[in-house]
Each structure stands twice: as structure tokens, then as C-alpha cells.
Amino acid sequence: MSFGLKLAFAVVLVAFVAMRFWPSTVKVIYGKDFKFAAVLEPYVGMFLFTDSVFQRHILGQGLETLDWPRPSVSVKTRAVDRSGDNSGGEELTYGFHVTWPEAANLDVTFSEVEGQDAAAATKLVCYDVAWSYRGSPYRYRYRDRPSDCFPLGYGHWYGGAEVLEQRWPMNGQRSRMQPYLTGDYLAPHWRSRPGYGRYGSIVEPYWISSSGVAIYVSGDVTLHSSFNADGDNRLCIKSDRRGYVNAENGDDDDDDIYREWLNYTVCRGDDLLQVHRHMMRTHFARPRQVPDERTIRSPIWSTWARYKVHVNQTSVLGYAAEINGHGFPNSQIEIDDMYSTQYGDFDFDGRKFPDARAMTSRLRELGFRVTAWVTPFANTDSRAFAEGVDRSYWAKTRPPHSVPSLTRWWQGPKGAAVLDVTNAEAVRWYVRRLKAFQAEYGIDSFKFDAGELDFLPRDMYVPPDIVNTNRLTDMYVRLTEEFGRMVEVRSGFRSQDVPVFFRMLDKDSVWGYDNGLRSMIPTALFMGVVGYPFVLPDMIGGNGYGDADPLRETTIPDRELFVRWLEVSAFLPAMQFSIAPWQYDDEVVKIALKYVKIHETLVAPEVIKAGKMALQTGEPIIRPLWWIDQSTDSLTIDDQFLVGDSILVAPVVDQGVTSRNVFLPGKDCRWKDRETGEVFHGGQWLKSVKVPLDHVPVYMRIDAGREH
């Protein structure tokens, strides 16, 4: 055991003695130079510190007025045989247990972990913290639910949730305290609340700091979280069932709602990358397969941004002919909203698609596979709605009524049902209908939209074994596996092992961090660091939403914005067009063909290679510069990234830029300019690199005389 841990355990024992002798006085016991210290306050709670980075506030404010009983403290030990003769040995202290009778329990367990990288020789210290609260007789107020805050000022932070204004690192983001649930931050009622910072389609209860502190909250905690709320410079977590859809919560006045638990792990080490690798290995599942390689190599062509709901058979066939006519390859053509008779029915509207089967056959002759857009919703005027009601396949209200519980979504403002993913027979019915749709019309796979909990009715019934309702998002993602590796989804919670593409939530056709081009690289880096390597960027140029009616009108993105967006996408795991390059001019077509070729020949092989590694390690394909170099520069750069370990990309993400500075990470690395062949040593800035409209600075890593 390290000296620091021994000292920590001694602190706990001293604190225990202090409580016995001064039971009505707040005692502060702390260590200045060791990695763990404890502060016990007999009637209020406990604080934990890790190198002044990890600060835990237990029980909130003002609980001393509740006249809690004096806690009892016990130290957890186990026998360790160090003699080798099985004769017993010393007692090793590895944690402690605190009990407030009839009120709360705290368990803290310490452990040391060896890092996996022999060269780094990293030793980690981890703390497993488990709080449980009982509601009666010591009922506590809302603000006093299990709540912990961590100061952000000791490092740069990464991870968390997808948000509208994604930043890398996260320190520039702001999210107020709210249920840590998957959501649609594009909904008008969220976008109209500046500073709220609604969480998006992918949420993971994992945060890691450049100081080497990582936090992971157990997946069964009904977590609420805030990040730098209103500029408070803190990450706060709280256990609170309110805000989670579950019949077992009872009414707000029910004692049961006051029974909470907050379980999480904090690990600390000297090397950011090694701490992250340990957390990924310990807490995250890894992808089971590499998704469809043709989708990785060649672009998806979606009808959405170009045609919106006006898509029809003529436009689809015309779009395919244009793609081929301009010499572009494809992975598939995706027929998006609105091709069906009603939302929820898996068919083609005969007025818009008079012979859909002939259309898909013709698309195959032209070299296209065909995918279609689907959701878990059925509007009340659809045939699927009536059938699902008869068979009890839609989400229902809580017993004893158990009638279909309606929701609203962006194409169902008057009410719609949503699939009950907790009902195995309902899921089989949904899958059967999609497979029948495939067989009838020749559809290869699907784009599964939605899945966020924003779209669940608040009065729906959820089985009592599902405490954290983010599991419903994961259950929706998992049913998509039935349709192969071409599938794309946009939501996820602990879904990293599902071998499909995870798409960024819709981006706006703007330059800035406000869901525009500036947020693209931070979003890709975020997805990778929380365990989703197979990132599908949103459509090149954004969705072209018009101001008057964004679901029906398309505003063509700015020409320069479109090209720079194209250049970023070319170096991500897959490319997706909708607005076409030839809607601009011949120069844009030429640039697009250039970067599609670069993606196919340079990027895709590295993506597939890194993707196969991800099956073993869970590591990202699109990596931050601190993967190689943990210098101050690498920790904060948000407009450069690595593809695997071999390709360094420095695209332009700001309007009107014709030169930029480029940082080459790793003092022990050498980098070759892909265009000029010039070789540079890492650990330096290249100043004022020229970046005309058709150019992206790309550098290939060279190690030990061997070029990657």
C-alpha cells in the first residue's frame, strides 16, 4: 500500500476518535500533501478530497437543524498474507462505513490499480463511494438530496453529454441542474432557454479531467447533473427520482420518493490517458463489430436537407442520376421524411411513389443500396396506431387504467403513440413490420431517428426494475441490431457495444459553436471519449433549415461554409451528403470529388484499422491531441484532431480564414506534410500555414523511420 493511502486510513481513524470525544463539534481533519483525506462533521456529513481536485459535499446545506443522530463509524479491513507461509499476516484497511441510524449509510472503498501501459508505469487510486438514504423519520428537503460537487478549476474536463453548444474541453459549456436524461435540445422550448444547457441524444455519466481525475456514476442512479451552471465553475451530481419516468416513484408526497442512493467511482492518476483507459476498460462495453465498411468508405446521400418532406419517386431517381452523373461514389441513398402514407405506417404513399418497388430496383441498377427513415412513433391517424392500441403495444399509462399514453414529436404535434420498448412482444411486432416493409419494397436497412426520453409521455408506465429510464433509450438502440451494420441511430446510453453508426444530432447551417460547424469537432471528440468510436457526422453543410418552416423549407448553406464542412467531414469515420455540391458550381464539385477521394483512399483504411482496435479497447477513432501529447496546447485545441494515431488534421472552421496556426503534438514524434512532403518535429507550432478554400493541412506521423 502506498504511503498516501496509509496516511489516508490513519486520517479516517483519527476522525473516528475525534467524533467520539467531540460529538457536538465540527472537526476538520485534512492532509496537505497526500492523495486522500477525510473530514468528518458529526451532524452534517463528510467531505473527501483528492489533491484538492475532488470535493464532495454530502447532505447539502442546513441539515444540522434536523437533529440527526450521532453516526457510527467502522473501518473495513481484510487480512493480507505478506509472509508467503499462509500464517495470517497484517490487517489491511481498505475503506470505512458510516451509519446514521434510520437516516443514511455511507460506504467508501479504496483500491490501487496498476496502469496497463508498462511504459507509463501509472498507478491509480480509486474510491468507490456508495450513499443510501432512507426517507423516514428523517425526511429531508429537496435541496438536501444526495448531492456532490467537484470544482472545475483544477483542469480541463471532457466527457458528459451531447449538448447544443458542444465545447472541447467542456469548461466553456453551461448546463443547469436537470435530470441526466437523453433529450432533444433542438426542441423550441429548450432552445428558447439560454443558459439551461439541455442534455442531448447521447448521455454518459462519465467525466475526466486533465489533472487525472475521472468520475463515473453507476448506471442505475437516478442522476441529476449540472456543469458550470450559471458560471459556478462546478460539476455537480445529485440522486433524485423526480424527473424520471417510473410508476414506482409514487406521488411526490409518498415516502418512497425520499429513498435515494448515489453510487459512483472516482479514480486518480498522474497520466490522463492511462486513467481514461482504465475507466473505459472498467466501466464501458466495447463495440462487438465494425459497422458496414462500404458506409465508412463512401458517402451516404440523404434526401432530407435537399427535399425535406417534399421527397417523391421522381426526385429520388433524379437525385441518384445526378450523383452518378457528377462522378460521385455512394454507400447508399437514404429516403427520409416524408415517404409514407401516415407517420407510423411502414409503406410508400402511392401518390408520391407510384411504383416504389420499381424505384428501388432501378436504384440498384444504378449502383445504390437503399435505406429508409423510421421512428418509434405512430400518429393517431395511422393504421399502425389502431393496430398497436388493439394489441397493447404502445406506451401506456400507469395501472389500473393502462390506456395508450400519447406524446408529441416534431411531426406529431397533435398526438402520437410511442413504441413500448419494455414489451418484448411489441418490439417483435415493430421488427416484423419493418422486415415486411423491407421485403415488399427492397429496402436494405434503416435510419432510426429519435429514441430520446423527451418524447416519452410523463404518465407512462415503466416496469419497476427499470429505475434509470435512460435504459429505454438503450433498449430502442438495441432493437435496431436486427437490421444489420448499415443502421444509423442518433441516441445512446451505455450502448457502446451496439455495432451501428451513431449520428450527431441535427446541426444548423451556421459557423459557430451554436450547433454549427465549430461544434462538429468537439462533438466527434466527445462521442469518442465516452466510447462511441463509429461517429456519423450530420449532413455536410448542416440541415439547411429555413426560418419560416424548417421541416418544409430548405435554405442553401453559405458556399464557403459548405466547403469547409465538407473538408471536416472527409476526415471523420463516414461522410453524409444531402445538399449537393453541384447546387453551387463546378469548383465546389471539384473540391468535393477531391475530398471524397481522400476519404476513400486515405481516411477510410485508417478508420477501419482503428475501428478494429476499438473492438478490443473501446478507444476512439477520432482522437484528441492529448492522446499523443498532454502538453497545455494539446489539452485545449478544439479545431485539430487525430484519425487513429497516424493522421493529424487541422481543418478550417471559421469564416474567411486563409491561414492558420497548426500544433504538431509529441516532442518524440515526426510529422510529414502530406502535400509538400516536408518533415517536422513534434511539440511545436507551425505559424501561418496557408489554407486556401480547397486545402486542409494534413500531417502523417513518422516513427523510427517508418511512415504510418
mmCIF file with all atom_site columns, C-alpha atoms in Angstrom, residues 162 295-296 300 302 447 488-489 501-507 517 519-521 523-524 527 533-543 565-578 599 622:
data_model
loop_
_atom_site.group_PDB
_atom_site.id
_atom_site.type_symbol
_atom_site.label_atom_id
_atom_site.label_alt_id
_atom_site.label_comp_id
_atom_site.label_asym_id
_atom_site.label_entity_id
_atom_site.label_seq_id
_atom_site.pdbx_PDB_ins_code
_atom_site.Cartn_x
_atom_site.Cartn_y
_atom_site.Cartn_z
_atom_site.occupancy
_atom_site.B_iso_or_equiv
_atom_site.pdbx_formal_charge
_atom_site.auth_seq_id
_atom_site.auth_comp_id
_atom_site.auth_asym_id
_atom_site.auth_atom_id
_atom_site.pdbx_PDB_model_num
ATOM 1  C CA . GLU A 1 162 ? -24.037 15.849 -26.083 1.00 0.00 ? 162 GLU A CA 1
ATOM 2  C CA . THR A 1 295 ? -20.670 3.131  -45.427 1.00 0.00 ? 295 THR A CA 1
ATOM 3  C CA . ILE A 1 296 ? -17.292 4.015  -43.934 1.00 0.00 ? 296 ILE A CA 1
ATOM 4  C CA . ILE A 1 300 ? -24.405 8.393  -47.690 1.00 0.00 ? 300 ILE A CA 1
ATOM 5  C CA . SER A 1 302 ? -29.800 11.585 -47.862 1.00 0.00 ? 302 SER A CA 1
ATOM 6  C CA . LYS A 1 447 ? -32.042 5.277  -40.266 1.00 0.00 ? 447 LYS A CA 1
ATOM 7  C CA . GLU A 1 488 ? -27.653 4.577  -38.035 1.00 0.00 ? 488 GLU A CA 1
ATOM 8  C CA . VAL A 1 489 ? -29.109 5.820  -34.747 1.00 0.00 ? 489 VAL A CA 1
ATOM 9  C CA . PHE A 1 501 ? -23.282 4.158  -36.609 1.00 0.00 ? 501 PHE A CA 1
ATOM 10 C CA . PHE A 1 502 ? -24.116 6.803  -34.003 1.00 0.00 ? 502 PHE A CA 1
ATOM 11 C CA . ARG A 1 503 ? -25.102 10.028 -35.711 1.00 0.00 ? 503 ARG A CA 1
ATOM 12 C CA . MET A 1 504 ? -24.640 13.512 -34.352 1.00 0.00 ? 504 MET A CA 1
ATOM 13 C CA . LEU A 1 505 ? -27.932 15.245 -33.621 1.00 0.00 ? 505 LEU A CA 1
ATOM 14 C CA . ASP A 1 506 ? -29.013 17.607 -36.417 1.00 0.00 ? 506 ASP A CA 1
ATOM 15 C CA . LYS A 1 507 ? -26.636 20.517 -36.972 1.00 0.00 ? 507 LYS A CA 1
ATOM 16 C CA . LEU A 1 517 ? -19.541 23.899 -37.862 1.00 0.00 ? 517 LEU A CA 1
ATOM 17 C CA . SER A 1 519 ? -19.256 22.313 -32.761 1.00 0.00 ? 519 SER A CA 1
ATOM 18 C CA . MET A 1 520 ? -18.530 19.455 -35.191 1.00 0.00 ? 520 MET A CA 1
ATOM 19 C CA . ILE A 1 521 ? -15.038 18.517 -33.994 1.00 0.00 ? 521 ILE A CA 1
ATOM 20 C CA . THR A 1 523 ? -18.931 16.628 -30.836 1.00 0.00 ? 523 THR A CA 1
ATOM 21 C CA . ALA A 1 524 ? -16.853 13.969 -32.609 1.00 0.00 ? 524 ALA A CA 1
ATOM 22 C CA . MET A 1 527 ? -18.521 10.862 -28.731 1.00 0.00 ? 527 MET A CA 1
ATOM 23 C CA . PRO A 1 533 ? -15.990 5.408  -31.990 1.00 0.00 ? 533 PRO A CA 1
ATOM 24 C CA . PHE A 1 534 ? -18.180 4.991  -35.090 1.00 0.00 ? 534 PHE A CA 1
ATOM 25 C CA . VAL A 1 535 ? -19.303 8.588  -35.398 1.00 0.00 ? 535 VAL A CA 1
ATOM 26 C CA . LEU A 1 536 ? -21.591 9.554  -38.264 1.00 0.00 ? 536 LEU A CA 1
ATOM 27 C CA . PRO A 1 537 ? -21.399 13.327 -38.777 1.00 0.00 ? 537 PRO A CA 1
ATOM 28 C CA . ASP A 1 538 ? -24.551 15.150 -39.707 1.00 0.00 ? 538 ASP A CA 1
ATOM 29 C CA . MET A 1 539 ? -25.196 16.194 -43.299 1.00 0.00 ? 539 MET A CA 1
ATOM 30 C CA . ILE A 1 540 ? -22.487 18.278 -44.944 1.00 0.00 ? 540 ILE A CA 1
ATOM 31 C CA . GLY A 1 541 ? -23.407 21.935 -44.620 1.00 0.00 ? 541 GLY A CA 1
ATOM 32 C CA . GLY A 1 542 ? -25.997 21.224 -41.948 1.00 0.00 ? 542 GLY A CA 1
ATOM 33 C CA . ASN A 1 543 ? -29.724 20.750 -42.394 1.00 0.00 ? 543 ASN A CA 1
ATOM 34 C CA . TRP A 1 565 ? -17.911 21.478 -43.582 1.00 0.00 ? 565 TRP A CA 1
ATOM 35 C CA . LEU A 1 566 ? -17.145 19.021 -46.381 1.00 0.00 ? 566 LEU A CA 1
ATOM 36 C CA . GLU A 1 567 ? -13.451 19.171 -45.529 1.00 0.00 ? 567 GLU A CA 1
ATOM 37 C CA . VAL A 1 568 ? -14.045 18.368 -41.852 1.00 0.00 ? 568 VAL A CA 1
ATOM 38 C CA . SER A 1 569 ? -16.416 15.501 -42.711 1.00 0.00 ? 569 SER A CA 1
ATOM 39 C CA . ALA A 1 570 ? -13.888 13.949 -45.086 1.00 0.00 ? 570 ALA A CA 1
ATOM 40 C CA . PHE A 1 571 ? -11.672 13.067 -42.124 1.00 0.00 ? 571 PHE A CA 1
ATOM 41 C CA . LEU A 1 572 ? -14.413 11.676 -39.871 1.00 0.00 ? 572 LEU A CA 1
ATOM 42 C CA . PRO A 1 573 ? -15.453 7.973  -39.878 1.00 0.00 ? 573 PRO A CA 1
ATOM 43 C CA . ALA A 1 574 ? -18.163 8.457  -42.529 1.00 0.00 ? 574 ALA A CA 1
ATOM 44 C CA . MET A 1 575 ? -19.474 11.152 -44.884 1.00 0.00 ? 575 MET A CA 1
ATOM 45 C CA . GLN A 1 576 ? -23.071 12.189 -45.480 1.00 0.00 ? 576 GLN A CA 1
ATOM 46 C CA . PHE A 1 577 ? -24.362 14.494 -48.229 1.00 0.00 ? 577 PHE A CA 1
ATOM 47 C CA . SER A 1 578 ? -27.828 15.889 -48.782 1.00 0.00 ? 578 SER A CA 1
ATOM 48 C CA . HIS A 1 599 ? -11.682 9.900  -47.582 1.00 0.00 ? 599 HIS A CA 1
ATOM 49 C CA . ILE A 1 622 ? -11.229 10.386 -33.832 1.00 0.00 ? 622 ILE A CA 1
#
